[in-house]
């Protein structure tokens, strides 16, 4: 099973660990693209601060993120699972999983990133600010920039089992499973059952809980149909729609009665 996650906008501090070692990151086929984006981002943020803040879409209160980006090559690095914070990651709570579940997380979770493309939760990275929606001056929109490198690397990373896609639309734009991989991919929405509406906060929280439930139970469904059964067994109310055509992903709606 491969679980595709969005990153978080907010991130924990890098800390005082050893700096980034790009060659140590998972998915080495993404290394040239990572170096390109990293170089452009560092150069941008080491130059005109106001221009960098405008390009990155940062408010006045986040001005400090520019200086942080300028020092990415020398800043301390921590496992990505500790760097990413926010609602989804709070609900997932990787740190409190038992040892076996943590090993499953290391194998199956892949976090998409405007800067790194995608990383495992065990990859050591510094804290940064660069969303997939950013348009770097020399590269353009990062969602489009990453498509070709991702298309080369991700099908192999997807293996032969379920691909559980929990990404937001901005990050989904960087890689859309196609062909045989798409047929074993499930995308998930979380809906407030009484209103049938997506509400951002509990959408993220519920996705975090779903991943945690699967990891803690040691469940790795082989495909979307098995995922539906597994989630129902775990107590989730799920509505599933198989694709009308082959080579398309399944669509799953998880219904939640309470917003929390």
PDB file of C-alpha atoms in Angstrom:
ATOM      1  CA  UNK A   1       0.000   0.000   0.000  1.00  0.00           C
ATOM      2  CA  UNK A   2       1.213   3.491  -0.871  1.00  0.00           C
ATOM      3  CA  UNK A   3      -0.472   6.453   0.843  1.00  0.00           C
ATOM      4  CA  UNK A   4      -0.117   9.849  -0.836  1.00  0.00           C
ATOM      5  CA  UNK A   5      -0.329  12.748   1.628  1.00  0.00           C
ATOM      6  CA  UNK A   6      -0.244  16.524   1.287  1.00  0.00           C
ATOM      7  CA  UNK A   7       2.322  18.392   3.367  1.00  0.00           C
ATOM      8  CA  UNK A   8       1.361  21.001   5.940  1.00  0.00           C
ATOM      9  CA  UNK A   9       1.742  24.743   5.468  1.00  0.00           C
ATOM     10  CA  UNK A  10       3.004  25.132   9.007  1.00  0.00           C
ATOM     11  CA  UNK A  11       6.085  23.152   9.957  1.00  0.00           C
ATOM     12  CA  UNK A  12       8.071  22.415  13.085  1.00  0.00           C
ATOM     13  CA  UNK A  13      11.430  24.084  13.530  1.00  0.00           C
ATOM     14  CA  UNK A  14      14.403  22.357  11.935  1.00  0.00           C
ATOM     15  CA  UNK A  15      16.259  22.008  15.208  1.00  0.00           C
ATOM     16  CA  UNK A  16      20.008  21.509  15.532  1.00  0.00           C
ATOM     17  CA  UNK A  17      20.459  18.228  13.724  1.00  0.00           C
ATOM     18  CA  UNK A  18      22.896  17.600  10.883  1.00  0.00           C
ATOM     19  CA  UNK A  19      22.054  19.561   7.725  1.00  0.00           C
ATOM     20  CA  UNK A  20      20.278  18.205   4.681  1.00  0.00           C
ATOM     21  CA  UNK A  21      21.981  15.439   2.719  1.00  0.00           C
ATOM     22  CA  UNK A  22      20.101  15.480  -0.602  1.00  0.00           C
ATOM     23  CA  UNK A  23      21.631  12.180  -1.688  1.00  0.00           C
ATOM     24  CA  UNK A  24      20.053  10.442   1.316  1.00  0.00           C
ATOM     25  CA  UNK A  25      16.453  11.236   0.352  1.00  0.00           C
ATOM     26  CA  UNK A  26      14.149   8.507  -0.912  1.00  0.00           C
ATOM     27  CA  UNK A  27      13.158   8.359  -4.587  1.00  0.00           C
ATOM     28  CA  UNK A  28      16.629   9.261  -5.896  1.00  0.00           C
ATOM     29  CA  UNK A  29      15.224   9.670  -9.400  1.00  0.00           C
ATOM     30  CA  UNK A  30      13.846  13.011  -8.199  1.00  0.00           C
ATOM     31  CA  UNK A  31      17.306  14.270  -7.162  1.00  0.00           C
ATOM     32  CA  UNK A  32      18.027  16.476 -10.212  1.00  0.00           C
ATOM     33  CA  UNK A  33      14.629  18.176  -9.987  1.00  0.00           C
ATOM     34  CA  UNK A  34      15.019  18.635  -6.229  1.00  0.00           C
ATOM     35  CA  UNK A  35      18.400  20.313  -6.718  1.00  0.00           C
ATOM     36  CA  UNK A  36      16.907  22.630  -9.336  1.00  0.00           C
ATOM     37  CA  UNK A  37      14.031  23.750  -7.107  1.00  0.00           C
ATOM     38  CA  UNK A  38      16.231  24.017  -4.018  1.00  0.00           C
ATOM     39  CA  UNK A  39      18.764  26.148  -5.866  1.00  0.00           C
ATOM     40  CA  UNK A  40      16.106  28.485  -7.252  1.00  0.00           C
ATOM     41  CA  UNK A  41      14.362  28.829  -3.889  1.00  0.00           C
ATOM     42  CA  UNK A  42      17.559  29.545  -1.956  1.00  0.00           C
ATOM     43  CA  UNK A  43      18.700  32.093  -4.551  1.00  0.00           C
ATOM     44  CA  UNK A  44      15.309  33.822  -4.514  1.00  0.00           C
ATOM     45  CA  UNK A  45      15.200  34.060  -0.729  1.00  0.00           C
ATOM     46  CA  UNK A  46      18.830  35.141  -0.361  1.00  0.00           C
ATOM     47  CA  UNK A  47      18.141  38.119  -2.646  1.00  0.00           C
ATOM     48  CA  UNK A  48      15.278  40.616  -2.601  1.00  0.00           C
ATOM     49  CA  UNK A  49      13.204  39.800   0.483  1.00  0.00           C
ATOM     50  CA  UNK A  50      10.101  41.614  -0.728  1.00  0.00           C
ATOM     51  CA  UNK A  51      10.181  39.837  -4.084  1.00  0.00           C
ATOM     52  CA  UNK A  52      10.617  36.495  -2.341  1.00  0.00           C
ATOM     53  CA  UNK A  53       7.714  37.209  -0.013  1.00  0.00           C
ATOM     54  CA  UNK A  54       5.510  38.103  -2.987  1.00  0.00           C
ATOM     55  CA  UNK A  55       6.486  34.998  -4.968  1.00  0.00           C
ATOM     56  CA  UNK A  56       5.899  32.712  -1.995  1.00  0.00           C
ATOM     57  CA  UNK A  57       2.605  34.393  -1.077  1.00  0.00           C
ATOM     58  CA  UNK A  58       3.707  35.181   2.461  1.00  0.00           C
ATOM     59  CA  UNK A  59       2.058  37.713   4.709  1.00  0.00           C
ATOM     60  CA  UNK A  60       4.033  40.322   6.640  1.00  0.00           C
ATOM     61  CA  UNK A  61       3.816  38.098   9.699  1.00  0.00           C
ATOM     62  CA  UNK A  62       5.595  35.291   7.838  1.00  0.00           C
ATOM     63  CA  UNK A  63       8.500  37.420   6.662  1.00  0.00           C
ATOM     64  CA  UNK A  64      10.882  35.251   8.691  1.00  0.00           C
ATOM     65  CA  UNK A  65      10.164  32.295   6.395  1.00  0.00           C
ATOM     66  CA  UNK A  66      12.188  34.002   3.652  1.00  0.00           C
ATOM     67  CA  UNK A  67      15.360  34.026   5.756  1.00  0.00           C
ATOM     68  CA  UNK A  68      14.709  30.425   6.761  1.00  0.00           C
ATOM     69  CA  UNK A  69      14.516  29.366   3.112  1.00  0.00           C
ATOM     70  CA  UNK A  70      17.774  31.169   2.335  1.00  0.00           C
ATOM     71  CA  UNK A  71      19.572  28.890   4.804  1.00  0.00           C
ATOM     72  CA  UNK A  72      18.092  25.561   3.714  1.00  0.00           C
ATOM     73  CA  UNK A  73      21.425  24.026   2.735  1.00  0.00           C
ATOM     74  CA  UNK A  74      22.929  24.547   6.199  1.00  0.00           C
ATOM     75  CA  UNK A  75      19.843  24.341   8.449  1.00  0.00           C
ATOM     76  CA  UNK A  76      19.351  21.351  10.707  1.00  0.00           C
ATOM     77  CA  UNK A  77      17.282  18.473   9.339  1.00  0.00           C
ATOM     78  CA  UNK A  78      14.750  16.198  11.035  1.00  0.00           C
ATOM     79  CA  UNK A  79      12.562  13.325   9.809  1.00  0.00           C
ATOM     80  CA  UNK A  80       9.787  14.666   7.598  1.00  0.00           C
ATOM     81  CA  UNK A  81       7.253  13.007   9.886  1.00  0.00           C
ATOM     82  CA  UNK A  82       8.403  15.407  12.616  1.00  0.00           C
ATOM     83  CA  UNK A  83       8.666  18.475  10.370  1.00  0.00           C
ATOM     84  CA  UNK A  84       5.105  18.339   9.033  1.00  0.00           C
ATOM     85  CA  UNK A  85       2.494  19.497  11.549  1.00  0.00           C
ATOM     86  CA  UNK A  86      -1.112  20.645  11.310  1.00  0.00           C
ATOM     87  CA  UNK A  87      -4.505  18.992  11.526  1.00  0.00           C
ATOM     88  CA  UNK A  88      -3.862  15.861   9.443  1.00  0.00           C
ATOM     89  CA  UNK A  89      -0.514  15.151  11.083  1.00  0.00           C
ATOM     90  CA  UNK A  90      -1.846  15.825  14.566  1.00  0.00           C
ATOM     91  CA  UNK A  91      -4.563  13.230  13.969  1.00  0.00           C
ATOM     92  CA  UNK A  92      -2.085  10.786  12.446  1.00  0.00           C
ATOM     93  CA  UNK A  93       0.235  11.256  15.457  1.00  0.00           C
ATOM     94  CA  UNK A  94       3.124   9.204  14.119  1.00  0.00           C
ATOM     95  CA  UNK A  95       5.159   9.559  17.305  1.00  0.00           C
ATOM     96  CA  UNK A  96       2.645   7.602  19.391  1.00  0.00           C
ATOM     97  CA  UNK A  97       2.381   4.604  17.045  1.00  0.00           C
ATOM     98  CA  UNK A  98       3.973   1.364  18.187  1.00  0.00           C
ATOM     99  CA  UNK A  99       7.189   0.159  16.565  1.00  0.00           C
ATOM    100  CA  UNK A 100       5.508  -2.100  14.030  1.00  0.00           C
ATOM    101  CA  UNK A 101       3.105   0.624  12.917  1.00  0.00           C
ATOM    102  CA  UNK A 102       5.998   3.086  12.578  1.00  0.00           C
ATOM    103  CA  UNK A 103       7.769   0.634  10.270  1.00  0.00           C
ATOM    104  CA  UNK A 104       4.611   0.370   8.188  1.00  0.00           C
ATOM    105  CA  UNK A 105       4.416   4.176   8.048  1.00  0.00           C
ATOM    106  CA  UNK A 106       8.022   4.396   6.864  1.00  0.00           C
ATOM    107  CA  UNK A 107       7.255   1.983   4.018  1.00  0.00           C
ATOM    108  CA  UNK A 108       3.878   3.271   2.925  1.00  0.00           C
ATOM    109  CA  UNK A 109       3.566   7.038   3.517  1.00  0.00           C
ATOM    110  CA  UNK A 110       4.694   9.473   0.831  1.00  0.00           C
ATOM    111  CA  UNK A 111       4.368  13.225   1.462  1.00  0.00           C
ATOM    112  CA  UNK A 112       4.177  15.485  -1.585  1.00  0.00           C
ATOM    113  CA  UNK A 113       6.072  18.783  -1.511  1.00  0.00           C
ATOM    114  CA  UNK A 114       6.586  21.808  -3.700  1.00  0.00           C
ATOM    115  CA  UNK A 115      10.295  21.743  -2.791  1.00  0.00           C
ATOM    116  CA  UNK A 116      11.161  18.036  -2.588  1.00  0.00           C
ATOM    117  CA  UNK A 117       8.594  16.543  -4.966  1.00  0.00           C
ATOM    118  CA  UNK A 118       7.798  13.721  -2.559  1.00  0.00           C
ATOM    119  CA  UNK A 119       9.527  12.326   0.538  1.00  0.00           C
ATOM    120  CA  UNK A 120       9.125   9.445   2.963  1.00  0.00           C
ATOM    121  CA  UNK A 121       8.317  10.350   6.569  1.00  0.00           C
ATOM    122  CA  UNK A 122      11.745   9.070   7.592  1.00  0.00           C
ATOM    123  CA  UNK A 123      13.624  11.336   5.141  1.00  0.00           C
ATOM    124  CA  UNK A 124      15.528  14.040   7.000  1.00  0.00           C
ATOM    125  CA  UNK A 125      14.655  17.525   5.721  1.00  0.00           C
ATOM    126  CA  UNK A 126      14.875  21.080   7.091  1.00  0.00           C
ATOM    127  CA  UNK A 127      11.814  23.186   7.782  1.00  0.00           C
ATOM    128  CA  UNK A 128      10.901  25.249   4.700  1.00  0.00           C
ATOM    129  CA  UNK A 129       8.145  27.278   3.069  1.00  0.00           C
ATOM    130  CA  UNK A 130       7.302  26.533  -0.569  1.00  0.00           C
ATOM    131  CA  UNK A 131       3.875  25.268  -1.562  1.00  0.00           C
ATOM    132  CA  UNK A 132       3.090  23.434  -4.794  1.00  0.00           C
ATOM    133  CA  UNK A 133       1.143  26.495  -5.974  1.00  0.00           C
ATOM    134  CA  UNK A 134       4.251  28.703  -6.005  1.00  0.00           C
ATOM    135  CA  UNK A 135       5.578  29.991  -9.341  1.00  0.00           C
ATOM    136  CA  UNK A 136       9.344  30.356  -9.060  1.00  0.00           C
ATOM    137  CA  UNK A 137      10.667  32.959 -11.517  1.00  0.00           C
ATOM    138  CA  UNK A 138      12.932  30.607 -13.470  1.00  0.00           C
ATOM    139  CA  UNK A 139      10.742  27.494 -13.251  1.00  0.00           C
ATOM    140  CA  UNK A 140       7.114  28.591 -13.370  1.00  0.00           C
ATOM    141  CA  UNK A 141       4.379  26.768 -11.493  1.00  0.00           C
ATOM    142  CA  UNK A 142       5.838  23.968  -9.396  1.00  0.00           C
ATOM    143  CA  UNK A 143       2.832  21.708  -9.946  1.00  0.00           C
ATOM    144  CA  UNK A 144       3.635  21.670 -13.649  1.00  0.00           C
ATOM    145  CA  UNK A 145       7.404  21.497 -13.108  1.00  0.00           C
ATOM    146  CA  UNK A 146       7.122  18.286 -11.092  1.00  0.00           C
ATOM    147  CA  UNK A 147       4.911  16.376 -13.523  1.00  0.00           C
ATOM    148  CA  UNK A 148       7.652  14.973 -15.734  1.00  0.00           C
ATOM    149  CA  UNK A 149      10.003  13.866 -12.913  1.00  0.00           C
ATOM    150  CA  UNK A 150       7.087  12.360 -10.991  1.00  0.00           C
ATOM    151  CA  UNK A 151       5.844  10.470 -14.049  1.00  0.00           C
ATOM    152  CA  UNK A 152       9.278   8.831 -14.288  1.00  0.00           C
ATOM    153  CA  UNK A 153       9.572   7.841 -10.633  1.00  0.00           C
ATOM    154  CA  UNK A 154       6.159   7.377  -9.033  1.00  0.00           C
ATOM    155  CA  UNK A 155       4.774   4.407 -11.021  1.00  0.00           C
ATOM    156  CA  UNK A 156       7.614   2.232  -9.720  1.00  0.00           C
ATOM    157  CA  UNK A 157       7.195   3.598  -6.185  1.00  0.00           C
ATOM    158  CA  UNK A 158       3.508   2.679  -6.352  1.00  0.00           C
ATOM    159  CA  UNK A 159       4.449  -1.016  -6.425  1.00  0.00           C
ATOM    160  CA  UNK A 160       1.686  -3.490  -7.141  1.00  0.00           C
ATOM    161  CA  UNK A 161      -0.816  -2.725  -4.399  1.00  0.00           C
ATOM    162  CA  UNK A 162      -3.340  -0.099  -3.376  1.00  0.00           C
ATOM    163  CA  UNK A 163      -2.561   3.590  -3.878  1.00  0.00           C
ATOM    164  CA  UNK A 164      -4.547   5.618  -1.339  1.00  0.00           C
ATOM    165  CA  UNK A 165      -4.607   9.218  -2.527  1.00  0.00           C
ATOM    166  CA  UNK A 166      -5.374  11.723   0.221  1.00  0.00           C
ATOM    167  CA  UNK A 167      -3.755  14.757  -1.418  1.00  0.00           C
ATOM    168  CA  UNK A 168      -5.365  18.144  -1.943  1.00  0.00           C
ATOM    169  CA  UNK A 169      -5.912  19.259  -5.534  1.00  0.00           C
ATOM    170  CA  UNK A 170      -2.760  21.418  -5.711  1.00  0.00           C
ATOM    171  CA  UNK A 171      -0.549  18.441  -4.889  1.00  0.00           C
ATOM    172  CA  UNK A 172      -2.544  15.970  -6.960  1.00  0.00           C
ATOM    173  CA  UNK A 173      -1.682  18.104  -9.990  1.00  0.00           C
ATOM    174  CA  UNK A 174       1.974  17.071  -9.702  1.00  0.00           C
ATOM    175  CA  UNK A 175       1.202  13.395 -10.389  1.00  0.00           C
ATOM    176  CA  UNK A 176      -2.009  11.699 -11.427  1.00  0.00           C
ATOM    177  CA  UNK A 177      -1.885   7.903 -11.476  1.00  0.00           C
ATOM    178  CA  UNK A 178      -2.580   6.570 -14.957  1.00  0.00           C
ATOM    179  CA  UNK A 179      -3.317   3.259 -16.601  1.00  0.00           C
ATOM    180  CA  UNK A 180      -2.986   0.163 -14.451  1.00  0.00           C
ATOM    181  CA  UNK A 181      -1.864   2.187 -11.402  1.00  0.00           C
ATOM    182  CA  UNK A 182      -4.971   4.363 -11.596  1.00  0.00           C
ATOM    183  CA  UNK A 183      -7.152   1.246 -11.540  1.00  0.00           C
ATOM    184  CA  UNK A 184      -5.862   0.380  -8.068  1.00  0.00           C
ATOM    185  CA  UNK A 185      -5.967   3.962  -6.782  1.00  0.00           C
ATOM    186  CA  UNK A 186      -8.643   5.265  -4.408  1.00  0.00           C
ATOM    187  CA  UNK A 187      -9.246   8.965  -3.819  1.00  0.00           C
ATOM    188  CA  UNK A 188     -11.048   9.957  -0.637  1.00  0.00           C
ATOM    189  CA  UNK A 189     -13.351  12.782   0.331  1.00  0.00           C
ATOM    190  CA  UNK A 190     -14.603  13.298   3.863  1.00  0.00           C
ATOM    191  CA  UNK A 191     -18.150  14.642   4.001  1.00  0.00           C
ATOM    192  CA  UNK A 192     -20.225  15.986   6.873  1.00  0.00           C
ATOM    193  CA  UNK A 193     -23.022  13.430   6.689  1.00  0.00           C
ATOM    194  CA  UNK A 194     -26.010  15.730   7.491  1.00  0.00           C
ATOM    195  CA  UNK A 195     -25.006  18.358   4.914  1.00  0.00           C
ATOM    196  CA  UNK A 196     -22.949  16.302   2.436  1.00  0.00           C
ATOM    197  CA  UNK A 197     -20.367  19.114   2.417  1.00  0.00           C
ATOM    198  CA  UNK A 198     -16.584  18.993   2.712  1.00  0.00           C
ATOM    199  CA  UNK A 199     -15.353  21.000   5.694  1.00  0.00           C
ATOM    200  CA  UNK A 200     -11.606  21.555   5.623  1.00  0.00           C
ATOM    201  CA  UNK A 201     -10.701  20.975   9.260  1.00  0.00           C
ATOM    202  CA  UNK A 202     -12.441  17.665   9.869  1.00  0.00           C
ATOM    203  CA  UNK A 203     -11.677  16.546   6.311  1.00  0.00           C
ATOM    204  CA  UNK A 204      -7.970  16.705   7.195  1.00  0.00           C
ATOM    205  CA  UNK A 205      -8.433  15.298  10.688  1.00  0.00           C
ATOM    206  CA  UNK A 206     -10.454  12.334   9.459  1.00  0.00           C
ATOM    207  CA  UNK A 207      -7.896  11.533   6.766  1.00  0.00           C
ATOM    208  CA  UNK A 208      -5.226  11.498   9.458  1.00  0.00           C
ATOM    209  CA  UNK A 209      -7.338   9.146  11.575  1.00  0.00           C
ATOM    210  CA  UNK A 210      -7.969   6.842   8.615  1.00  0.00           C
ATOM    211  CA  UNK A 211      -4.252   6.445   7.954  1.00  0.00           C
ATOM    212  CA  UNK A 212      -3.548   5.925  11.642  1.00  0.00           C
ATOM    213  CA  UNK A 213      -6.292   3.288  11.878  1.00  0.00           C
ATOM    214  CA  UNK A 214      -4.862   1.323   8.943  1.00  0.00           C
ATOM    215  CA  UNK A 215      -1.289   1.521  10.256  1.00  0.00           C
ATOM    216  CA  UNK A 216      -2.215   0.619  13.827  1.00  0.00           C
ATOM    217  CA  UNK A 217      -4.310  -2.351  12.713  1.00  0.00           C
ATOM    218  CA  UNK A 218      -1.634  -3.591  10.339  1.00  0.00           C
ATOM    219  CA  UNK A 219      -4.059  -3.510   7.420  1.00  0.00           C
ATOM    220  CA  UNK A 220      -2.698  -3.125   3.895  1.00  0.00           C
ATOM    221  CA  UNK A 221      -5.593  -3.564   1.452  1.00  0.00           C
ATOM    222  CA  UNK A 222      -4.626  -4.941  -1.937  1.00  0.00           C
ATOM    223  CA  UNK A 223      -7.009  -2.672  -3.847  1.00  0.00           C
ATOM    224  CA  UNK A 224      -9.843  -0.146  -3.534  1.00  0.00           C
ATOM    225  CA  UNK A 225     -12.579  -2.743  -2.958  1.00  0.00           C
ATOM    226  CA  UNK A 226     -10.582  -4.265  -0.107  1.00  0.00           C
ATOM    227  CA  UNK A 227      -9.997  -0.769   1.287  1.00  0.00           C
ATOM    228  CA  UNK A 228     -13.733  -0.129   1.455  1.00  0.00           C
ATOM    229  CA  UNK A 229     -14.232  -3.370   3.407  1.00  0.00           C
ATOM    230  CA  UNK A 230     -11.330  -2.572   5.724  1.00  0.00           C
ATOM    231  CA  UNK A 231     -12.575   0.932   6.525  1.00  0.00           C
ATOM    232  CA  UNK A 232     -16.076  -0.352   7.241  1.00  0.00           C
ATOM    233  CA  UNK A 233     -14.597  -3.012   9.540  1.00  0.00           C
ATOM    234  CA  UNK A 234     -12.735  -0.214  11.342  1.00  0.00           C
ATOM    235  CA  UNK A 235     -16.016   1.618  11.948  1.00  0.00           C
ATOM    236  CA  UNK A 236     -16.043   4.178   9.142  1.00  0.00           C
ATOM    237  CA  UNK A 237     -19.149   4.874   7.081  1.00  0.00           C
ATOM    238  CA  UNK A 238     -17.998   4.651   3.467  1.00  0.00           C
ATOM    239  CA  UNK A 239     -19.723   5.119   0.138  1.00  0.00           C
ATOM    240  CA  UNK A 240     -17.718   3.891  -2.846  1.00  0.00           C
ATOM    241  CA  UNK A 241     -17.989   4.441  -6.555  1.00  0.00           C
ATOM    242  CA  UNK A 242     -16.074   2.136  -8.872  1.00  0.00           C
ATOM    243  CA  UNK A 243     -14.824   3.848 -12.048  1.00  0.00           C
ATOM    244  CA  UNK A 244     -17.002   3.625 -15.138  1.00  0.00           C
ATOM    245  CA  UNK A 245     -13.913   2.974 -17.286  1.00  0.00           C
ATOM    246  CA  UNK A 246     -10.786   0.952 -16.727  1.00  0.00           C
ATOM    247  CA  UNK A 247      -7.681   2.941 -15.900  1.00  0.00           C
ATOM    248  CA  UNK A 248      -9.548   5.405 -13.688  1.00  0.00           C
ATOM    249  CA  UNK A 249      -9.342   5.703  -9.874  1.00  0.00           C
ATOM    250  CA  UNK A 250     -12.062   4.745  -7.444  1.00  0.00           C
ATOM    251  CA  UNK A 251     -13.859   7.516  -5.539  1.00  0.00           C
ATOM    252  CA  UNK A 252     -14.601   6.978  -1.841  1.00  0.00           C
ATOM    253  CA  UNK A 253     -16.691   9.207   0.409  1.00  0.00           C
ATOM    254  CA  UNK A 254     -16.227   8.824   4.141  1.00  0.00           C
ATOM    255  CA  UNK A 255     -19.223  10.224   6.019  1.00  0.00           C
ATOM    256  CA  UNK A 256     -18.746  11.835   9.401  1.00  0.00           C
ATOM    257  CA  UNK A 257     -21.654  12.850  11.605  1.00  0.00           C
ATOM    258  CA  UNK A 258     -19.739  15.125  13.985  1.00  0.00           C
ATOM    259  CA  UNK A 259     -17.309  17.898  13.144  1.00  0.00           C
ATOM    260  CA  UNK A 260     -14.248  17.413  15.351  1.00  0.00           C
TER     261      UNK A 260
END
